[in-house]
Amino acid sequence: MSETSDRFLLLRETIFREIKEAENVEKAVFELRDGYRLGHVTYHMAQTVTADMQIDAPFVRTTYPPDWIAIYLTRSYVTIDPVVKEGLRRSLPFDWSEIEPTEEAMEMMTEFQVHGMGEYGYSIPITDKVGRRALLSVNSRAGETNWSGFVKSFRQDWMELAHVLHKKAIIELFGDEDPVPVLSPRELEILHWSAKGKDYKEIALIVGISEHTVRTYMRSARYKLNCSNMSQAVAKAITLHLIGA
Amino acid sequence: MFVTIEAHEYHKYPILMDRMFKLRKEVFSDQLDWDVSVDGDYERDIYDEKMPAYLVWCNDDRTELYGSMRLMPTTGPTLLYDVFRRTFPNQVSLSAPGIWEGTRMCIDQEAINAVYPSMEASRAFSLLFLALCECALDHGIHTMVSNYEPQMKLVYRRAGVKVQELGRADGYGKRPVCCGVFEVSEPVLAAMRTKLAVSSTLYHKNGVHNDPLEVAA
């Protein structure tokens, strides 16, 4: 693994932990912003969304300054904000440059830049198992010169972190802790061998599947256990008595 | 051209959407005899209600459909989990942000041959798959989980696709249905481009562009 990807990995794991340990979602969006040196970070969760229905009373946490939030609220920008309107209906991540704004949205976007907000943005739609929709949006600092390169480097990590934030928001909103996750026998098997100190290559040989497939099972196990890396996933699986010590 | 159509823009492409659901009925119900939910000339199921993304292959005017497939994140409800969990629960419970599900992959051979007369089905499927890899990679997706017909395995291998079969199930149609994990990465993309002799990017996010198949076909 190259030095750069090592650095990115460490950064993702650090922010993952900071989001999880943050007092609430409000604080967590700031952790994400500062960790990646972004302009701003906003998380939206919709109560209900359908292809043609209006979005109702979304749960929003953002790093935007209070004066912009005030304008956004008093002018009901949430009803015309194309990022939110489209974002909660899309499922693939998108760059804000892909949006074709309406006239009223243009006015909002101009206002947005007048208030010193970076012009580039990227949004990651979130769908969870009960079909709930949410959206994580990040935007550039003023004067950003290599936005697309920046997004390319981190989009995969941001997608993962978007879900960490979403899990946190669900707990904050509905108060329920995650139940013990259901892991498949194969996922448990991978965790078991990992607990025995085997790396991906060795596990691939033992189980008789490709290394990429081993990684895929591990990613799935990690996501279900809400852990930032392999060793934490193994430790958590042991604590939950999903695998033996 | 290969483009995605998502829920906020379904209404912009009524002809393609209409044709896609008809094509799915022709392929999955009429030809493959799968037990899919058919409503008149259309095949549409509950997952189509969940605002999925569709990858479609169409002409530049977006009035003729050549092929399509449905993409859904495995963090949400997925068809493969619901349908296959009794047959091989081990494999289809895969769920993580960078793992997506591709289902209902199909092509319209007649429509394709009207524009690309000599193109065989295997090449058409391979090109659709190449566009899928480009699209996935462009969105930070590293793994696709998908179902396919057993004979597709050879087509995939010839196209440089890296697939690990997780299991196969009988009783869904004339032939068994396989479920596999596909690696999405720059090396896989490069291998596919070489094997298929396609040098340009097939998948396009926006706008009109030159048809790269004119050169590659």
Coordinates of C-alpha atoms in Angstrom, one line a residue:
Chain A
M1 CA 0.0 0.0 0.0
S2 CA 1.3 3.5 -0.9
E3 CA 2.1 6.2 1.6
T4 CA -0.8 8.3 0.4
S5 CA -3.4 5.6 0.7
D6 CA -2.0 4.8 4.2
R7 CA -2.6 8.4 5.2
F8 CA -6.1 8.4 3.7
L9 CA -6.9 5.2 5.6
L10 CA -5.7 6.6 8.9
L11 CA -7.7 9.8 8.2
R12 CA -10.9 7.8 7.6
E13 CA -10.4 5.7 10.7
T14 CA -9.8 8.8 12.8
I15 CA -12.8 10.7 11.5
F16 CA -14.9 7.5 11.8
R17 CA -14.0 7.3 15.5
E18 CA -14.6 11.1 16.0
I19 CA -18.0 10.9 14.5
K20 CA -19.0 7.9 16.7
E21 CA -17.6 9.5 19.8
A22 CA -19.0 13.0 19.2
E23 CA -21.6 14.1 21.7
N24 CA -24.2 14.4 19.0
V25 CA -24.7 14.7 15.2
E26 CA -24.4 18.5 15.4
K27 CA -20.8 18.1 16.8
A28 CA -20.1 15.2 14.4
V29 CA -20.7 17.3 11.2
F30 CA -18.0 19.7 12.5
E31 CA -15.6 16.8 13.1
L32 CA -16.1 15.7 9.5
R33 CA -15.7 19.2 8.1
D34 CA -12.4 19.9 10.1
G35 CA -11.0 16.4 9.5
Y36 CA -11.2 16.8 5.7
R37 CA -10.6 20.6 5.7
L38 CA -14.0 21.1 4.0
G39 CA -15.9 24.4 3.7
H40 CA -19.1 23.0 5.1
V41 CA -20.9 19.7 5.9
T42 CA -24.7 19.2 6.0
Y43 CA -26.7 16.2 6.9
H44 CA -30.4 15.9 6.0
M45 CA -32.7 13.1 6.9
A46 CA -36.2 13.0 5.4
Q47 CA -39.1 11.5 7.3
T48 CA -40.8 10.4 4.1
V49 CA -39.8 10.7 0.5
T50 CA -41.5 9.4 -2.7
A51 CA -40.7 10.1 -6.3
D52 CA -43.2 12.9 -6.6
M53 CA -44.1 13.9 -3.0
Q54 CA -42.8 16.9 -1.1
I55 CA -40.2 16.4 1.5
D56 CA -41.6 16.9 5.0
A57 CA -39.8 18.4 8.1
P58 CA -36.3 17.1 7.6
F59 CA -33.9 16.6 10.4
V60 CA -30.9 18.8 9.5
R61 CA -27.5 19.3 11.1
T62 CA -25.0 21.6 9.5
T63 CA -21.8 23.6 9.9
Y64 CA -23.2 26.6 8.0
P65 CA -23.0 29.9 9.9
P66 CA -26.1 31.1 11.7
D67 CA -26.7 34.0 9.3
W68 CA -26.9 31.7 6.3
I69 CA -29.2 29.2 8.2
A70 CA -31.5 32.1 9.1
I71 CA -31.8 33.2 5.5
Y72 CA -32.3 29.6 4.4
L73 CA -35.1 29.1 6.9
T74 CA -36.9 32.5 6.5
R75 CA -36.9 32.2 2.7
S76 CA -38.0 28.5 2.9
Y77 CA -35.0 27.6 0.7
V78 CA -35.4 23.9 1.7
T79 CA -38.4 23.7 -0.7
I80 CA -36.4 24.9 -3.7
D81 CA -32.9 23.8 -2.8
P82 CA -32.1 21.5 -5.7
V83 CA -29.4 19.6 -3.8
V84 CA -31.9 18.5 -1.2
K85 CA -34.9 18.1 -3.6
E86 CA -32.9 15.9 -6.0
G87 CA -30.6 14.4 -3.4
L88 CA -33.2 12.7 -1.4
R89 CA -34.5 11.1 -4.6
R90 CA -31.2 10.1 -6.1
S91 CA -29.3 7.2 -4.8
L92 CA -25.9 7.6 -6.5
P93 CA -23.5 10.3 -5.1
F94 CA -23.4 13.4 -7.3
D95 CA -21.4 16.5 -7.8
W96 CA -23.4 19.8 -7.6
S97 CA -22.2 20.6 -11.1
E98 CA -24.5 17.9 -12.4
I99 CA -27.6 19.8 -11.2
E100 CA -29.6 21.8 -13.6
P101 CA -30.9 24.6 -11.4
T102 CA -34.3 26.2 -11.8
E103 CA -34.5 30.0 -11.8
E104 CA -35.5 30.3 -8.2
A105 CA -32.7 27.9 -7.3
M106 CA -30.2 30.2 -9.2
E107 CA -31.2 33.0 -6.9
M108 CA -30.5 30.9 -3.9
M109 CA -27.2 29.7 -5.3
T110 CA -26.1 33.3 -5.9
E111 CA -27.1 34.3 -2.4
F112 CA -25.2 31.3 -1.2
Q113 CA -22.0 32.5 -2.8
V114 CA -22.5 36.1 -1.7
H115 CA -22.4 34.7 1.9
G116 CA -19.0 33.4 1.2
M117 CA -19.8 29.7 0.9
G118 CA -17.5 27.6 -1.4
E119 CA -19.0 27.1 -4.9
Y120 CA -18.3 23.4 -5.3
G121 CA -20.2 20.6 -3.6
Y122 CA -20.7 16.9 -3.5
S123 CA -23.6 15.0 -2.0
I124 CA -24.0 11.4 -1.0
P125 CA -27.5 9.9 -0.7
I126 CA -28.1 7.4 2.0
T127 CA -30.6 4.5 2.0
D128 CA -31.0 2.3 5.0
K129 CA -32.6 -1.1 5.5
V130 CA -36.0 0.3 6.4
G131 CA -35.8 2.4 3.2
R132 CA -35.3 5.7 5.0
R133 CA -33.5 8.4 2.9
A134 CA -30.9 10.8 4.1
L135 CA -28.3 13.0 2.4
L136 CA -24.7 14.1 3.3
S137 CA -23.5 17.2 1.5
V138 CA -20.0 18.6 1.6
N139 CA -18.8 21.7 0.0
S140 CA -15.5 23.4 -0.8
R141 CA -13.7 26.1 1.0
A142 CA -13.5 29.4 -0.8
G143 CA -10.7 29.4 -3.5
E144 CA -10.7 25.6 -3.9
T145 CA -8.7 24.8 -7.1
N146 CA -8.8 21.0 -7.4
W147 CA -12.3 20.0 -6.3
S148 CA -12.8 17.1 -8.6
G149 CA -9.4 15.6 -7.7
F150 CA -10.2 16.1 -4.0
V151 CA -13.6 14.4 -4.4
K152 CA -12.1 11.5 -6.3
S153 CA -9.6 10.9 -3.5
F154 CA -12.1 10.8 -0.8
R155 CA -15.6 9.9 -2.2
Q156 CA -15.4 6.3 -1.2
D157 CA -14.4 7.2 2.4
W158 CA -17.1 9.9 2.6
M159 CA -19.7 7.4 1.5
E160 CA -18.7 5.1 4.4
L161 CA -18.6 8.1 6.9
A162 CA -22.1 9.3 5.6
H163 CA -23.5 6.0 7.0
V164 CA -21.7 6.4 10.3
L165 CA -23.3 9.8 10.6
H166 CA -26.7 8.4 9.6
K167 CA -26.6 5.6 12.2
K168 CA -25.8 8.2 14.8
A169 CA -28.7 10.4 13.7
I170 CA -31.1 7.4 13.9
I171 CA -30.0 6.8 17.5
E172 CA -30.3 10.5 18.3
L173 CA -33.7 10.9 16.7
F174 CA -35.4 7.6 17.8
G175 CA -33.3 6.9 20.9
D176 CA -33.0 3.2 20.1
E177 CA -29.6 1.5 20.2
D178 CA -28.7 -0.7 17.3
P179 CA -29.7 -4.3 18.1
V180 CA -26.9 -7.0 17.8
P181 CA -26.3 -7.2 14.1
V182 CA -27.0 -10.3 12.2
L183 CA -23.9 -11.5 10.5
S184 CA -23.8 -14.3 7.9
P185 CA -21.9 -17.5 8.6
R186 CA -19.3 -16.5 6.0
E187 CA -18.8 -13.1 7.6
L188 CA -18.3 -14.8 10.9
E189 CA -15.8 -17.2 9.4
I190 CA -13.8 -14.3 8.0
L191 CA -13.8 -12.6 11.4
H192 CA -12.8 -15.8 13.1
W193 CA -9.7 -16.3 10.9
S194 CA -8.9 -12.6 11.2
A195 CA -9.0 -13.0 15.0
K196 CA -6.5 -15.9 14.6
G197 CA -4.1 -13.4 13.0
K198 CA -4.6 -14.3 9.4
D199 CA -4.5 -11.6 6.7
Y200 CA -6.7 -11.3 3.7
K201 CA -4.5 -13.4 1.4
E202 CA -4.3 -16.2 3.9
I203 CA -8.0 -16.2 4.6
A204 CA -8.6 -16.3 0.9
L205 CA -6.6 -19.5 0.6
I206 CA -8.2 -21.1 3.7
V207 CA -11.8 -20.3 2.7
G208 CA -11.1 -20.9 -1.1
I209 CA -12.5 -17.5 -2.3
S210 CA -10.7 -14.5 -3.9
E211 CA -9.0 -11.9 -1.9
H212 CA -11.5 -9.3 -3.1
T213 CA -14.4 -11.4 -1.9
V214 CA -12.7 -11.8 1.5
R215 CA -12.4 -8.0 1.6
T216 CA -16.0 -7.6 0.6
Y217 CA -17.2 -9.9 3.4
M218 CA -15.0 -8.0 5.9
R219 CA -16.4 -4.6 4.7
S220 CA -19.9 -6.0 5.1
A221 CA -19.1 -7.3 8.6
R222 CA -17.5 -3.9 9.5
Y223 CA -20.5 -2.0 8.3
K224 CA -22.9 -4.2 10.3
L225 CA -20.8 -3.9 13.4
N226 CA -20.2 -0.1 12.8
C227 CA -16.5 -0.4 13.1
S228 CA -13.8 1.6 11.4
N229 CA -11.3 -1.2 10.8
M230 CA -10.8 -5.0 10.9
S231 CA -9.3 -5.3 14.3
Q232 CA -12.1 -3.3 15.9
A233 CA -14.7 -5.4 14.1
V234 CA -13.0 -8.6 15.4
A235 CA -12.9 -7.1 19.0
K236 CA -16.6 -6.1 18.8
A237 CA -17.6 -9.5 17.4
I238 CA -15.8 -11.2 20.4
T239 CA -17.5 -8.8 22.9
L240 CA -20.9 -9.6 21.4
H241 CA -20.1 -13.3 21.6
L242 CA -20.6 -13.6 17.8
I243 CA -17.2 -15.4 17.5
G244 CA -15.0 -17.1 20.1
A245 CA -12.1 -15.3 21.6
Chain B
M1 CA -24.8 6.3 -24.9
F2 CA -24.8 4.9 -21.5
V3 CA -26.5 7.1 -18.8
T4 CA -28.1 6.7 -15.4
I5 CA -31.7 7.7 -14.8
E6 CA -32.6 8.4 -11.2
A7 CA -35.9 9.0 -9.4
H8 CA -35.7 12.8 -9.8
E9 CA -35.6 12.5 -13.6
Y10 CA -37.8 9.5 -14.3
H11 CA -40.5 11.8 -15.7
K12 CA -38.0 13.3 -18.2
Y13 CA -37.6 10.0 -20.0
P14 CA -41.1 8.5 -20.3
I15 CA -40.2 6.7 -23.6
L16 CA -37.1 5.0 -22.2
M17 CA -38.8 4.1 -18.9
D18 CA -41.8 2.6 -20.7
R19 CA -39.6 0.6 -23.1
M20 CA -37.4 -0.6 -20.2
F21 CA -40.3 -2.2 -18.3
K22 CA -41.6 -3.7 -21.5
L23 CA -38.2 -5.1 -22.4
R24 CA -37.9 -6.6 -18.9
K25 CA -41.2 -8.4 -19.4
E26 CA -40.0 -9.7 -22.8
V27 CA -36.7 -10.9 -21.4
F28 CA -37.4 -12.1 -17.9
S29 CA -41.0 -13.4 -18.3
D30 CA -41.3 -14.4 -21.9
Q31 CA -37.8 -15.6 -22.7
L32 CA -36.4 -16.8 -19.4
D33 CA -39.7 -17.7 -17.8
W34 CA -38.7 -16.2 -14.4
D35 CA -41.5 -15.8 -11.9
V36 CA -41.5 -12.0 -12.1
S37 CA -44.4 -9.7 -11.5
V38 CA -46.0 -8.9 -14.8
D39 CA -48.6 -6.3 -15.3
G40 CA -49.9 -6.3 -18.9
D41 CA -46.9 -5.7 -21.1
Y42 CA -44.7 -4.6 -18.2
E43 CA -42.5 -6.3 -15.7
R44 CA -42.2 -4.1 -12.6
D45 CA -41.7 -5.1 -9.0
I46 CA -41.7 -3.5 -5.5
Y47 CA -38.0 -2.6 -5.8
D48 CA -38.9 -0.3 -8.7
E49 CA -41.1 1.6 -6.2
K50 CA -38.0 2.3 -4.0
M51 CA -36.6 5.0 -6.4
P52 CA -33.7 2.9 -7.7
A53 CA -31.1 4.2 -10.2
Y54 CA -31.2 2.6 -13.7
L55 CA -28.3 2.4 -16.0
V56 CA -29.6 2.6 -19.5
W57 CA -28.0 2.2 -22.9
C58 CA -29.9 4.3 -25.4
N59 CA -29.4 6.5 -28.5
D60 CA -28.2 10.1 -28.1
D61 CA -31.8 11.5 -28.3
R62 CA -32.8 9.1 -25.5
T63 CA -35.7 7.8 -27.5
E64 CA -34.4 4.2 -28.3
L65 CA -33.5 1.8 -25.6
Y66 CA -30.8 -0.9 -26.2
G67 CA -30.3 -2.2 -22.7
S68 CA -30.8 -1.5 -19.0
M69 CA -30.2 -2.6 -15.5
R70 CA -31.2 -1.6 -12.0
L71 CA -28.8 -0.4 -9.3
M72 CA -29.5 -0.3 -5.6
P73 CA -27.3 0.2 -2.6
T74 CA -27.0 -2.9 -0.4
T75 CA -27.4 -0.7 2.7
G76 CA -31.0 -0.5 1.7
P77 CA -33.6 -3.1 0.8
T78 CA -32.4 -5.3 -2.0
L79 CA -34.0 -7.9 -4.3
L80 CA -31.2 -10.4 -4.1
Y81 CA -31.3 -10.6 -0.3
D82 CA -35.1 -11.0 -0.2
V83 CA -35.3 -13.5 -3.1
F84 CA -32.2 -15.6 -2.4
R85 CA -31.8 -15.7 1.3
R86 CA -33.6 -19.0 1.7
T87 CA -31.3 -20.6 -1.0
F88 CA -28.0 -19.2 0.1
P89 CA -28.4 -16.9 3.1
N90 CA -24.6 -16.9 3.6
Q91 CA -23.8 -14.8 0.5
V92 CA -26.6 -12.4 -0.2
S93 CA -26.6 -10.6 3.2
L94 CA -23.6 -8.6 2.0
S95 CA -24.3 -5.0 3.1
A96 CA -22.0 -2.0 3.0
P97 CA -21.9 1.5 1.5
G98 CA -19.5 0.6 -1.4
I99 CA -21.3 -2.6 -2.3
W100 CA -24.2 -2.2 -4.7
E101 CA -26.7 -4.6 -6.3
G102 CA -27.3 -4.9 -10.0
T103 CA -30.4 -6.7 -11.2
R104 CA -32.6 -7.1 -14.3
M105 CA -29.7 -6.6 -16.7
C106 CA -31.1 -7.0 -20.2
I107 CA -30.5 -6.0 -23.8
D108 CA -32.8 -5.5 -26.8
Q109 CA -30.9 -7.5 -29.4
E110 CA -33.2 -6.3 -32.2
A111 CA -32.8 -2.6 -31.3
I112 CA -29.1 -3.0 -31.0
N113 CA -28.8 -4.7 -34.4
A114 CA -30.8 -2.0 -36.1
V115 CA -27.9 0.4 -35.2
Y116 CA -24.9 -2.0 -34.9
P117 CA -25.8 -4.8 -37.3
S118 CA -22.9 -7.1 -36.6
M119 CA -22.9 -6.8 -32.8
E120 CA -23.5 -10.1 -31.0
A121 CA -25.3 -10.4 -27.7
S122 CA -22.2 -11.4 -25.8
R123 CA -20.5 -8.1 -26.9
A124 CA -23.6 -6.1 -26.1
F125 CA -23.7 -7.5 -22.6
S126 CA -20.0 -6.9 -22.2
L127 CA -20.3 -3.3 -23.2
L128 CA -23.2 -2.8 -20.8
F129 CA -21.1 -4.3 -18.1
L130 CA -18.1 -2.1 -19.0
A131 CA -20.4 0.9 -18.7
L132 CA -21.6 -0.4 -15.3
C133 CA -18.0 -0.7 -14.1
E134 CA -17.2 2.9 -15.2
C135 CA -20.4 4.2 -13.6
A136 CA -19.8 2.3 -10.3
L137 CA -16.1 3.4 -10.1
D138 CA -17.1 7.0 -10.8
H139 CA -19.4 6.9 -7.7
G140 CA -17.0 5.3 -5.3
I141 CA -18.5 1.8 -5.6
H142 CA -15.9 -1.0 -5.2
T143 CA -18.1 -4.1 -5.5
M144 CA -21.2 -5.1 -7.4
V145 CA -23.4 -8.1 -6.4
S146 CA -25.5 -9.4 -9.2
N147 CA -27.5 -12.3 -10.5
Y148 CA -26.9 -13.8 -13.9
E149 CA -27.5 -16.8 -16.1
P150 CA -24.9 -19.6 -15.9
Q151 CA -23.8 -19.1 -19.5
M152 CA -22.9 -15.5 -18.8
K153 CA -19.9 -16.7 -16.9
L154 CA -18.0 -17.4 -20.0
V155 CA -19.0 -14.0 -21.5
Y156 CA -17.8 -12.2 -18.4
R157 CA -14.5 -14.1 -18.4
R158 CA -13.8 -13.2 -22.0
A159 CA -14.6 -9.6 -21.2
G160 CA -12.0 -9.5 -18.4
V161 CA -14.6 -9.2 -15.7
K162 CA -13.5 -10.5 -12.3
V163 CA -16.4 -12.4 -10.8
Q164 CA -16.7 -14.8 -7.9
E165 CA -19.8 -16.9 -8.0
L166 CA -21.4 -17.2 -4.6
G167 CA -24.0 -19.7 -5.4
R168 CA -26.7 -20.7 -7.8
A169 CA -30.4 -21.4 -7.3
D170 CA -32.8 -23.6 -9.2
G171 CA -36.5 -23.1 -9.6
Y172 CA -36.6 -19.5 -10.9
G173 CA -36.9 -20.3 -14.6
K174 CA -35.6 -22.6 -17.3
R175 CA -32.1 -22.4 -16.0
P176 CA -30.5 -21.9 -12.6
V177 CA -29.7 -18.3 -11.5
C178 CA -26.2 -17.5 -10.3
C179 CA -25.3 -14.8 -7.8
G180 CA -21.9 -13.4 -7.9
V181 CA -19.6 -10.7 -6.5
F182 CA -17.9 -8.4 -9.1
E183 CA -14.8 -6.4 -8.3
V184 CA -14.9 -2.8 -9.5
S185 CA -11.5 -1.2 -9.7
E186 CA -9.1 0.5 -12.1
P187 CA -7.3 -2.7 -12.9
V188 CA -10.5 -4.5 -13.8
L189 CA -11.6 -1.6 -15.9
A190 CA -8.2 -1.6 -17.7
A191 CA -8.5 -5.3 -18.4
M192 CA -12.0 -5.0 -19.7
R193 CA -11.0 -2.2 -22.0
T194 CA -8.2 -4.2 -23.4
K195 CA -10.2 -7.4 -23.9
L196 CA -13.1 -5.5 -25.5
A197 CA -10.9 -3.1 -27.5
V198 CA -12.7 -0.1 -26.2
S199 CA -10.4 2.9 -25.6
S200 CA -12.9 5.6 -24.7
T201 CA -15.3 6.0 -21.8
L202 CA -18.7 4.6 -22.4
Y203 CA -20.6 5.9 -19.4
H204 CA -21.5 9.6 -19.4
K205 CA -23.1 11.6 -16.6
N206 CA -24.3 14.5 -18.6
G207 CA -25.0 15.8 -22.0
V208 CA -24.5 14.6 -25.5
H209 CA -21.2 13.1 -26.7
N210 CA -19.8 11.2 -29.7
D211 CA -20.8 7.6 -29.9
P212 CA -17.6 5.7 -29.0
L213 CA -19.1 2.5 -30.3
E214 CA -18.9 3.8 -33.8
V215 CA -15.1 3.6 -33.4
A216 CA -15.0 0.5 -31.2
A217 CA -17.6 -1.8 -32.9

